[in-house]
Short mmCIF file of C-alpha atoms and ligand atoms in Angstrom, two decimals:
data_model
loop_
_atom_site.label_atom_id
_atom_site.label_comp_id
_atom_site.label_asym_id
_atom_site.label_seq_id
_atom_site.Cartn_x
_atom_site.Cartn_y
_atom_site.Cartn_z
CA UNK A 266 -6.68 -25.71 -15.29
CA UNK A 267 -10.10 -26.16 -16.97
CA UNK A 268 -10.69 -22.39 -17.67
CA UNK A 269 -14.16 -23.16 -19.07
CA UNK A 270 -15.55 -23.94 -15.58
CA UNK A 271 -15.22 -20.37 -14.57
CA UNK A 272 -16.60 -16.76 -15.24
CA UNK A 273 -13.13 -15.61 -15.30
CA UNK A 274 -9.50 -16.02 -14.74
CA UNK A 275 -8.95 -14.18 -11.86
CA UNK A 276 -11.56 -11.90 -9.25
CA UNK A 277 -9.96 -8.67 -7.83
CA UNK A 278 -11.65 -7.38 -4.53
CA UNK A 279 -10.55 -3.83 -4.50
CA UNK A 280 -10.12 -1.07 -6.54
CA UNK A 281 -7.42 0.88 -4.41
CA UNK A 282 -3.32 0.87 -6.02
CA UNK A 283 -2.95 -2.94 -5.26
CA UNK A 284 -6.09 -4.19 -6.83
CA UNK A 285 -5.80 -2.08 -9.90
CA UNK A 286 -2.12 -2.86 -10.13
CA UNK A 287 -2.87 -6.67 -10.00
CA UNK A 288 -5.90 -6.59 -12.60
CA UNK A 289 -3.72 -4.26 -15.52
CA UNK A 290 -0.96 -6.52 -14.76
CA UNK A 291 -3.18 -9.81 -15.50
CA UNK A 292 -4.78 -7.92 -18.51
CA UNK A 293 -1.91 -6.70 -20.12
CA UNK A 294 -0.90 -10.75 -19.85
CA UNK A 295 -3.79 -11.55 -21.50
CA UNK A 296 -6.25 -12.68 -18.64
CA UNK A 297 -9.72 -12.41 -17.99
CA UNK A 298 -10.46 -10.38 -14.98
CA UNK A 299 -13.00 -8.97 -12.73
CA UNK A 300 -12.75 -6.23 -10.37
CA UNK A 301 -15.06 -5.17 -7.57
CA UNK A 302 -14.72 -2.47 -5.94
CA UNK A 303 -17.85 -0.94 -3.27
CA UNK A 304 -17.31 2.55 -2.93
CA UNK A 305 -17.99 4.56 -6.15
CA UNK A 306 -15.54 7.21 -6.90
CA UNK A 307 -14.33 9.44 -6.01
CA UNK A 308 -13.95 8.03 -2.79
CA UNK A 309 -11.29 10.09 -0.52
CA UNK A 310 -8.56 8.21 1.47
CA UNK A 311 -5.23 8.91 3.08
CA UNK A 312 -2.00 8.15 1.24
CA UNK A 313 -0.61 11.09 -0.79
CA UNK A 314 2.88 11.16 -0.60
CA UNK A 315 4.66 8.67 -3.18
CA UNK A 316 8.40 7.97 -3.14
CA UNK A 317 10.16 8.60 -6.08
CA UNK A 318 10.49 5.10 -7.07
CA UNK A 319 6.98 4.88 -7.55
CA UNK A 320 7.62 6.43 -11.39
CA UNK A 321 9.37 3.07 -13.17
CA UNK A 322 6.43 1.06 -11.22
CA UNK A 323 3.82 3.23 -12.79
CA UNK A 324 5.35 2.89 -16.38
CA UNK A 325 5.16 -0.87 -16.35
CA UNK A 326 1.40 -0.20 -15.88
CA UNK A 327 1.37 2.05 -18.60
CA UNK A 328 0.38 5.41 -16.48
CA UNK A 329 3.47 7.10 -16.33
CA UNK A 330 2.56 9.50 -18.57
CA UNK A 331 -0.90 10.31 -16.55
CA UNK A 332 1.21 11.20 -13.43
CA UNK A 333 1.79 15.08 -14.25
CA UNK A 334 -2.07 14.87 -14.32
CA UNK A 335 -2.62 13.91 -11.10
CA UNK A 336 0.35 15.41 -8.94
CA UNK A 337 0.14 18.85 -6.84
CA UNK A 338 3.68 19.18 -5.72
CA UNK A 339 6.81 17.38 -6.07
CA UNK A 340 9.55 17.80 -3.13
CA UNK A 341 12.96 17.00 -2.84
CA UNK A 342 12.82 15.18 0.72
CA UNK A 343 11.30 15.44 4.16
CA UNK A 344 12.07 18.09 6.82
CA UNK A 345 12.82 15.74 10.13
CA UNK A 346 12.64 17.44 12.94
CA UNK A 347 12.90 15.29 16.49
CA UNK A 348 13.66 15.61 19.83
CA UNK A 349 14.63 19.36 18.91
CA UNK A 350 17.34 18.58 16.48
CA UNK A 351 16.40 19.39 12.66
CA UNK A 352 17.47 18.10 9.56
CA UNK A 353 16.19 17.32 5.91
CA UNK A 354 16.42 14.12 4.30
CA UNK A 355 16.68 13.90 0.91
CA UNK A 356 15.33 10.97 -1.34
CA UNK A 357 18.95 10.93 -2.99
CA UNK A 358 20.58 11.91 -6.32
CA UNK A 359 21.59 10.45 -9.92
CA UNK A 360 23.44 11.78 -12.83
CA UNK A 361 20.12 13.40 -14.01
CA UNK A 362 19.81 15.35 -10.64
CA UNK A 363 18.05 15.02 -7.51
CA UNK A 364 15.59 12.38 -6.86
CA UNK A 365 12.04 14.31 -6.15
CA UNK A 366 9.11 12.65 -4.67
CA UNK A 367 5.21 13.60 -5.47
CA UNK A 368 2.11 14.46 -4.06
CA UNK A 369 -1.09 12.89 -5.31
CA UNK A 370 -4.84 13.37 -4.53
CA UNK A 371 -5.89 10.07 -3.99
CA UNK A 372 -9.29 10.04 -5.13
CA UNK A 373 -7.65 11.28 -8.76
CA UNK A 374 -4.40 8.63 -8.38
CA UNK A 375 -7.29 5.66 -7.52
CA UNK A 376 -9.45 6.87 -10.35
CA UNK A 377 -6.36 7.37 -12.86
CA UNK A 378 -5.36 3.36 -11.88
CA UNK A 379 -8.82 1.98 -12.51
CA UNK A 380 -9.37 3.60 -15.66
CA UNK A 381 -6.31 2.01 -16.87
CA UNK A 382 -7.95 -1.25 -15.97
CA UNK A 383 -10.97 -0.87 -17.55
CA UNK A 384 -9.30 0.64 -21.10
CA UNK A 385 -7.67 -2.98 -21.25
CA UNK A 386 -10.62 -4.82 -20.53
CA UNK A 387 -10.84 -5.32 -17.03
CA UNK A 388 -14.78 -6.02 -16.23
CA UNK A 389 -14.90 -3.62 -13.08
CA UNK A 390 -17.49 -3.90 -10.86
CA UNK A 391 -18.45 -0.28 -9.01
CA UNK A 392 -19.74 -0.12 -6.28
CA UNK A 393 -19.95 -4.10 -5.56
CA UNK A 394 -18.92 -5.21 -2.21
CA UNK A 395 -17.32 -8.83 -1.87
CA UNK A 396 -19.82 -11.14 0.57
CA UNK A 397 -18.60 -14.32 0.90
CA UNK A 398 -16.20 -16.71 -0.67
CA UNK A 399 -17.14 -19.66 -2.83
CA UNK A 400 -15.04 -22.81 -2.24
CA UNK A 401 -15.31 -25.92 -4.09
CA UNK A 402 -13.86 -28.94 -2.23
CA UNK A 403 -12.17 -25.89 0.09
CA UNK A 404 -10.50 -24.44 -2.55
CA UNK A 405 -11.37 -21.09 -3.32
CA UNK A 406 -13.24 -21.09 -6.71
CA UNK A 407 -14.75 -17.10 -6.70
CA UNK A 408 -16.69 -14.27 -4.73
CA UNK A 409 -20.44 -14.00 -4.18
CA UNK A 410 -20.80 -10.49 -4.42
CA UNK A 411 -23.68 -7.62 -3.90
CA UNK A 412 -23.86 -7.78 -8.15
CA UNK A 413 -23.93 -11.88 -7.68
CA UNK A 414 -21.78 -14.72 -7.82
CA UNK A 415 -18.39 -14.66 -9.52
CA UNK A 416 -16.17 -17.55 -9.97
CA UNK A 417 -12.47 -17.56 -11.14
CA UNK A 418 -9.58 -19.98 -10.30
CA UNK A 419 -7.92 -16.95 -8.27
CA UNK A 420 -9.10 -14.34 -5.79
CA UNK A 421 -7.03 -11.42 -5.18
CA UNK A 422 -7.73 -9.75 -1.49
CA UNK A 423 -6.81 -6.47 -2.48
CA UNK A 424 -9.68 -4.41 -0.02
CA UNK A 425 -6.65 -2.51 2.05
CA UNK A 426 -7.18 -3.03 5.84
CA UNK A 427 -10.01 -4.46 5.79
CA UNK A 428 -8.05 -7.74 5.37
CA UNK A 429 -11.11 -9.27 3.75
CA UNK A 430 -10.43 -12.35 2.15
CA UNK A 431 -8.20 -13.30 5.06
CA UNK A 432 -10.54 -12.63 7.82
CA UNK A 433 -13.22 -15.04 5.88
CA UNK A 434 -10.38 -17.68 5.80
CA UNK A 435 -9.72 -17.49 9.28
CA UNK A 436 -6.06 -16.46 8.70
CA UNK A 437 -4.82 -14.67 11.30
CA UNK A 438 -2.13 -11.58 10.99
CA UNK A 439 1.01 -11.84 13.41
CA UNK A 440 1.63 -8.26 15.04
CA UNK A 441 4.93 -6.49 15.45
CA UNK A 442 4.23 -2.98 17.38
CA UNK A 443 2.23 -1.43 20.07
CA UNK A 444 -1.33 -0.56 18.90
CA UNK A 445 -1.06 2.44 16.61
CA UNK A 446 -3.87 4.81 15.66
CA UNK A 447 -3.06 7.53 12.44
CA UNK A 448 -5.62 10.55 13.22
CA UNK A 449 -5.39 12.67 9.83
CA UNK A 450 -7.33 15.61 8.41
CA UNK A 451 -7.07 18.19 5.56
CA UNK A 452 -7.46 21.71 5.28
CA UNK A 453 -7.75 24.40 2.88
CA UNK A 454 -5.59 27.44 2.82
CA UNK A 455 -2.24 28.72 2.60
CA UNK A 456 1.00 27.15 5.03
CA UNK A 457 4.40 28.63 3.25
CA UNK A 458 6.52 26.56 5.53
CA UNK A 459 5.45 23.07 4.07
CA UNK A 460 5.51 24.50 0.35
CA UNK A 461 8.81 22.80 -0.32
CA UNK A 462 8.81 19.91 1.61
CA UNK A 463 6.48 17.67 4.00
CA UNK A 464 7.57 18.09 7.82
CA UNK A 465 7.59 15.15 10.27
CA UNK A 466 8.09 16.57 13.83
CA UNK A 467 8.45 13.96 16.54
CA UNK A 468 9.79 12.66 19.58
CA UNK A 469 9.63 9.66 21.97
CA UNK A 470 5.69 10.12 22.80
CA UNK A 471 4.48 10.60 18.88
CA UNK A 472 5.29 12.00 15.67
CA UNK A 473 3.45 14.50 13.19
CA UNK A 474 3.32 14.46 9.38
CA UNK A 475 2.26 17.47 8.00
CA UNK A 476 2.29 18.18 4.07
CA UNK A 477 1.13 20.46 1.33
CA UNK A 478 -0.99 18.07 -1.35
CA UNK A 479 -1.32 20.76 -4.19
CA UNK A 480 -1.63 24.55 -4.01
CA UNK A 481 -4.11 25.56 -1.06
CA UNK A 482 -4.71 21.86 0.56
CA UNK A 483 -2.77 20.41 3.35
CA UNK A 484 -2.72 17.16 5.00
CA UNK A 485 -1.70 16.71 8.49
CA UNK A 486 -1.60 13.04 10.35
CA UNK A 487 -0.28 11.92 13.65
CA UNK A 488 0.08 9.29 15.70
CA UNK A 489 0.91 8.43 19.74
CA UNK A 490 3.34 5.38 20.63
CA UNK A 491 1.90 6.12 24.27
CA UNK A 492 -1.86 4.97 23.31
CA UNK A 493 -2.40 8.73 24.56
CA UNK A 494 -6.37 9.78 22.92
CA UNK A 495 -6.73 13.33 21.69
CA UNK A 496 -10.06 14.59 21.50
CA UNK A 497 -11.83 13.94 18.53
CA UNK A 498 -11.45 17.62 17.06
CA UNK A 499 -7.76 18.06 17.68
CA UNK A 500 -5.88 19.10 14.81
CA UNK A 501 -2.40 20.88 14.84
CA UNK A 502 -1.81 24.56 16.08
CA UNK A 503 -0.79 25.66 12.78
CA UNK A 504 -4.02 24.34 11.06
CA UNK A 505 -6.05 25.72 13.13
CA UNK A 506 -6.19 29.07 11.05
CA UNK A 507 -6.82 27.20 7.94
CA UNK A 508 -10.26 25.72 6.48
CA UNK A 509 -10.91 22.07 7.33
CA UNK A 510 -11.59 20.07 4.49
CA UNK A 511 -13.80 17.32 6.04
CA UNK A 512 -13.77 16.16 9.52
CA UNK A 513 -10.40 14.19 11.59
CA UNK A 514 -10.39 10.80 10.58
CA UNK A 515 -8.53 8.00 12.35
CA UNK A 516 -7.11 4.29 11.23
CA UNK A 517 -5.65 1.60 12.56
CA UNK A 518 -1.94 1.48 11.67
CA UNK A 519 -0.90 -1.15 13.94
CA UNK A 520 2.00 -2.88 12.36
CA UNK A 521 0.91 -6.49 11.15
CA UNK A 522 1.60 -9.03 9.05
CA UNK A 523 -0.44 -12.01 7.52
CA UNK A 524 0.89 -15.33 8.34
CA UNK A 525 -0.04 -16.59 4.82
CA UNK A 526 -0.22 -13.93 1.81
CA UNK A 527 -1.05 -17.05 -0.61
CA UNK A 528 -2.17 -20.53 -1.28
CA UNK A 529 -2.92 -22.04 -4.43
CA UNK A 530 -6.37 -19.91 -5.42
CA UNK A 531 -6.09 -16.94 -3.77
CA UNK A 532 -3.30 -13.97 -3.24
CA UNK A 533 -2.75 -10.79 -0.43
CA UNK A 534 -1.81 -7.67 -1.80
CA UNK A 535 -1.07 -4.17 -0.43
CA UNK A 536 -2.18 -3.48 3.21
CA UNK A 537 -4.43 -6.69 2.79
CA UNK A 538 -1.30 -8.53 3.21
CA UNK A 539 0.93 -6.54 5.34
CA UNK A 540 0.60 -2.98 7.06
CA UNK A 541 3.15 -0.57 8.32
CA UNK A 542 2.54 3.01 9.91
CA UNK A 543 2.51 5.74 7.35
CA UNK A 544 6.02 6.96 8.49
CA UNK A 545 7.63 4.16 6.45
CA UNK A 546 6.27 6.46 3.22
CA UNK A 547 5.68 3.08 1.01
CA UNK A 548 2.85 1.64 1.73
CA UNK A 549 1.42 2.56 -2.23
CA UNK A 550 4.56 1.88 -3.47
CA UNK A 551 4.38 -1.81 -1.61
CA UNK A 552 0.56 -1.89 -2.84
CA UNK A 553 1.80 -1.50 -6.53
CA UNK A 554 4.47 -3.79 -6.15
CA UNK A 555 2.54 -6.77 -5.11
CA UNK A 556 -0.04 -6.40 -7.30
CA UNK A 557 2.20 -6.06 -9.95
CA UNK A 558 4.33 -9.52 -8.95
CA UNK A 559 0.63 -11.38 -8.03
CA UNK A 560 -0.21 -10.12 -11.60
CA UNK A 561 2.86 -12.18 -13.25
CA UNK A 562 2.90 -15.16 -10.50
CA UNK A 563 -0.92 -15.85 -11.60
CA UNK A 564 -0.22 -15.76 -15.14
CA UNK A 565 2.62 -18.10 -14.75
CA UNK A 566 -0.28 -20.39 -12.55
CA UNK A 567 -3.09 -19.64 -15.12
CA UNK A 568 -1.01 -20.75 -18.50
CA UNK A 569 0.31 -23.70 -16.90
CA UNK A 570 3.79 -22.65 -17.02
CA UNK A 571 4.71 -22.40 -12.84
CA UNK A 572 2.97 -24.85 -10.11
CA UNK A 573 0.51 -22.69 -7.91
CA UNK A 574 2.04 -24.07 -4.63
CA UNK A 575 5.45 -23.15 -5.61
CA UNK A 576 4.42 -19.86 -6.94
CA UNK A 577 1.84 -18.94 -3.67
CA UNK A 578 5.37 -20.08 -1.54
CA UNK A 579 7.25 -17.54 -3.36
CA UNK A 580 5.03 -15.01 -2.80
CA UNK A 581 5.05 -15.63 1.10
CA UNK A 582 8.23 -15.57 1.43
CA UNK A 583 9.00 -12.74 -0.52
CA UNK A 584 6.19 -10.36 0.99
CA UNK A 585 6.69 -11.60 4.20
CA UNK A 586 10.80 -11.32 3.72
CA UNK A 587 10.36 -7.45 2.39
CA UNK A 588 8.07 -6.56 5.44
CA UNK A 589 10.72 -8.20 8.17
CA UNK A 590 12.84 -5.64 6.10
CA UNK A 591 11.28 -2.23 6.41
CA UNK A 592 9.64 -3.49 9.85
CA UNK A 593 13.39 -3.89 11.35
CA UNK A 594 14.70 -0.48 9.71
CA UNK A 595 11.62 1.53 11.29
CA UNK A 596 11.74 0.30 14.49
CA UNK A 597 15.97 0.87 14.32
CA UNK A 598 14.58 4.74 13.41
CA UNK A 599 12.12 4.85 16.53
CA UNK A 600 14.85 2.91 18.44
CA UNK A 601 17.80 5.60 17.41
CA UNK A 602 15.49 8.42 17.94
CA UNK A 603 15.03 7.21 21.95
CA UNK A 604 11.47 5.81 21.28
CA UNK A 605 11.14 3.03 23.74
CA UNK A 606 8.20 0.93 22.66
CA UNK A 607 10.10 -0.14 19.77
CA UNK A 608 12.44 -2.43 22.22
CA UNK A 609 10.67 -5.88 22.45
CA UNK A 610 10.65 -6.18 18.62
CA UNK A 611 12.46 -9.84 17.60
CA UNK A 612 14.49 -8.14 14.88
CA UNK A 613 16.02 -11.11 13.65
CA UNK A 614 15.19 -12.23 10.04
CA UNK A 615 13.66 -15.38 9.90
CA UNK A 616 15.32 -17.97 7.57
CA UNK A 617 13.13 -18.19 4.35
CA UNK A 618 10.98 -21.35 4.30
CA UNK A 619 13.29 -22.91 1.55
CA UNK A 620 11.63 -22.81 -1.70
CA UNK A 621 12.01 -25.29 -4.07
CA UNK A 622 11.36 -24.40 -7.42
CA UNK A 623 11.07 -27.30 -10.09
CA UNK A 624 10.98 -25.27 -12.95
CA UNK A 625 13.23 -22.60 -12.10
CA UNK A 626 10.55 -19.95 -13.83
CA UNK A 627 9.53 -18.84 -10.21
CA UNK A 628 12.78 -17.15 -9.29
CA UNK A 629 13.48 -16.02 -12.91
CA UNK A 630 10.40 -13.99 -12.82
CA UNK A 631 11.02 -11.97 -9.86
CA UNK A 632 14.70 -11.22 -10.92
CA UNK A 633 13.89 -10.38 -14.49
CA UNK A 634 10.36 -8.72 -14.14
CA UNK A 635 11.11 -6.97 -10.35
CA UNK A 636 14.78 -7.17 -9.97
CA UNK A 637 15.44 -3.74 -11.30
CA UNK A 638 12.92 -1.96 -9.96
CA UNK A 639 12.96 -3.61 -6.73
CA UNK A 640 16.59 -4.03 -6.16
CA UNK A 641 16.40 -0.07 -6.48
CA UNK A 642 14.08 1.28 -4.39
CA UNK A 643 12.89 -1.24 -1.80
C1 FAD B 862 -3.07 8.44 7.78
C2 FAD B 862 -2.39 7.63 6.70
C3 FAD B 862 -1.46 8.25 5.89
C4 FAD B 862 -0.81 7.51 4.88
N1 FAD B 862 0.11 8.15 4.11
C5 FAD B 862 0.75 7.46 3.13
C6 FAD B 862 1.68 8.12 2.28
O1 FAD B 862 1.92 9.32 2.42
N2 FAD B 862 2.29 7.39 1.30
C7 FAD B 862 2.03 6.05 1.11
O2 FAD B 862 2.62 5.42 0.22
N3 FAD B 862 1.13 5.40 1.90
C8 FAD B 862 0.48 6.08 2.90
N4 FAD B 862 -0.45 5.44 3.67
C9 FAD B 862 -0.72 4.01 3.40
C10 FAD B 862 -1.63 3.87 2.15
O3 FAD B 862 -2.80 4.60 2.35
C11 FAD B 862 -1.96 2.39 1.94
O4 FAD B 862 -0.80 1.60 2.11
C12 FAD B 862 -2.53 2.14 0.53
O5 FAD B 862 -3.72 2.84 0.31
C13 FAD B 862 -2.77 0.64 0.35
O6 FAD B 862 -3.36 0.41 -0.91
P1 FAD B 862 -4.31 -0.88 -1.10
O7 FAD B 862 -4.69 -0.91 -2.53
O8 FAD B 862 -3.66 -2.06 -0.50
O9 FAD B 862 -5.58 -0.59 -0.18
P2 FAD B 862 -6.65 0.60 -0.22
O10 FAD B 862 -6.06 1.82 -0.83
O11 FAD B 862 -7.18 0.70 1.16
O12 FAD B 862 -7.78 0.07 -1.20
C14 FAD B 862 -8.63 -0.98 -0.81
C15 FAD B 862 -9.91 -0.89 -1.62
O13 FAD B 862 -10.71 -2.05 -1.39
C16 FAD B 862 -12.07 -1.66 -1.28
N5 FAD B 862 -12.77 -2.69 -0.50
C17 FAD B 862 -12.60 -3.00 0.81
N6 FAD B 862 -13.39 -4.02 1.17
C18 FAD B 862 -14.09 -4.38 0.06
C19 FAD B 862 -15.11 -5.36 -0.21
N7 FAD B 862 -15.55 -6.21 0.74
N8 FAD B 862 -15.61 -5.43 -1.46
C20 FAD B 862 -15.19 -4.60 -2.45
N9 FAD B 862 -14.25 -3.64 -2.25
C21 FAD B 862 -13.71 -3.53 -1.01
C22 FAD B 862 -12.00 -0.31 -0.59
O14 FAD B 862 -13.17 0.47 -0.81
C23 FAD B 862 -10.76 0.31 -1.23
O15 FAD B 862 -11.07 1.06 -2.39
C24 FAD B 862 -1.11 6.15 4.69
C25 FAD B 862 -2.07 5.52 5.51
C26 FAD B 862 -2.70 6.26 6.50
C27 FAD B 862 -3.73 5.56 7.36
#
């Protein structure tokens, strides 16, 4: 690869978990990266509840020891209650006690990522919205951007659900559920019952997640299975004594998948790639996680040591293989808990396209660098 042709070695569109996770895993490999993200910070979004297993992920990007500083409650599981019947569901349990998941305020998590990035020399880019995509020969070669052109053998889509990249490439996402909208909101006050643990209450019309995010802020966020719209200031009866902390806010959580994550020159990762509804608790976890394997799979394509074809077939299959996954064990919890739109899914795993890895280095990496880690906790 003739690096000397390019700005860079790789061009990050995003500056949410899975773009930051991609660009400190390239720099801490000793790549040359660019990140752009267009909203300046702090810019508030939904995702605060992280599984346990998102600790080990965070110490291979070197932040595990900034977690305490951005964490308002840890919990021991989630309080299920649906279709009447009520039970809590712990994370699980090791030697060293139980297994306790946090609560993070985006805006600080985001921030805490990106700062990472830019103490190990990550050029980031803030605000600087991607525009179009440069191709040479229709290859992707870079991003012109609002702060100019900037070329790089890879592009990582990491802008969320925006699906950027793959929307300007004309790749099209396969979908696996009814249409889903998440409404969600915040509020300031005090709610004792979800002090220990976040609540989902549900049944076969809808569920609601409710959850404290530190001391005297809560987050509530629902979602119909019917399609059925709630007006635009609905918010749950027992938030409606607290202070609201912005206005409702909806998103399209429609479960969907990307029918290519990569090609040689460019990589999905996070919801860019694949997207799940918030009930399967992962989605930052997954965001990590594929920014953190991208990271290694385009080192192994930038130093010449694994062919970008085999490496961009790896990735499919493996992104597309751990979606399948947690797409056939949520619609099994919908189906077991008498939901009935959950029916028509095809929950047979598809065969994996057969990758054939000259080298071998393709399947060591994901074994040595993500085995543990993902063997775990996916
Ligand atoms: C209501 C709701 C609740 C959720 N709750 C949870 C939860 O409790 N736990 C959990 O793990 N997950 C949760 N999720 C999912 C979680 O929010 C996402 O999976 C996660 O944020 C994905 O991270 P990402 O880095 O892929 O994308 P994002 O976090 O969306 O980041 C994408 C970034 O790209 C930037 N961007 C977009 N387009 C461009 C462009 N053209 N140029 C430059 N920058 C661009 C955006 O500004 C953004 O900063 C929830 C989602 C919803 C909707």
């Amino acid at each position: 690869m003739d690096a000397g042709r390019f700005d860079s070695d790789v061009v990050v569109i995003g500056g949410g978990p899975g773009g930051s996770a991609t660009a400190i895993t390239c720099a801490l490999l000793g790549l040359r990266v660019r990140l752009l993200e267009r909203h300046s910070f702090p810019a508030e979004r939904p995702g605060e509840t992280l599984h346990p297993g998102v600790e080990p992920v965070l110490a291979q990007l070197g932040v595990a020891d900034r977690l305490a500083s951005v964490v308002g409650s840890r919990h021991e599981g989630i309080r299920i209650c649906w279709g009447g019947t009520t039970r809590f569901e712990p994370y699980g349990h090791d030697d060293s006690g139980p297994w306790r998941g946090y609560q993070v305020w985006r805006p600080d998590f985001d921030a805490m990522l990106l700062n990472r990035a830019r103490e190990l020399g990550v050029q980031v880019f803030q605000p600087c919205s991607a525009i179009e995509v440069l191709q040479t020969h229709g290859v992707v070669a870079g991003v012109q951007t609002s702060a100019g052109p900037m070329t790089a053998p890879i592009v990582v889509d990491a802008s969320g659900r925006s699906h950027w990249l793959g929307t300007k490439l004309g790749i099209e996402r396969s979908v696996h559920s009814p249409p889903l909208v998440a409404r969600y909101g915040y509020a300031e006050g005090s709610l004792p019952a979800l002090d220990r643990s976040p609540s989902l209450v549900g049944d076969s019309s809808g569920w609601l997640w409710t959850a404290m995010i530190r001391p005297g802020l809560y987050q509530w966020a629902q979602v119909a299975f019917d399609g059925h719209r709630y007006p635009a200031s609905w918010r749950p009866d027992e938030f409606r004594r607290l202070i609201p902390h912005g206005p409702p806010r909806g998103a399209d959580v429609t479960w969907r998948l990307s029918r290519r994550t990569a090609d040689p020159g460019w990589f999905l990762v996070g919801d860019a790639a694949a997207i799940l509804d918030p009930t399967s608790a992962k989605g930052i976890l997954k965001a990590l996680l594929s920014g953190i394997t991208t990271g290694k799979l385009i080192s192994a394509v930038v130093t010449g040591t694994a062919p970008a074809d085999e490496v961009a077939a790896l990735y499919n299959d493996w992104l597309s293989g751990w979606f399948i996954s947690d797409r056939n064990q949520l619609a099994n919890f919908y189906l077991s808990l008498g939901v009935p739109h959950f029916q028509s899914i095809n929950r047979k795993v598809p065969k994996a396209a057969g990758l054939k890895c000259s080298t071998g280095y393709c399947g060591r990496i994901v074994r040595l660098h993500l085995g543990k880690v993902s063997e775990r906790w996916m």
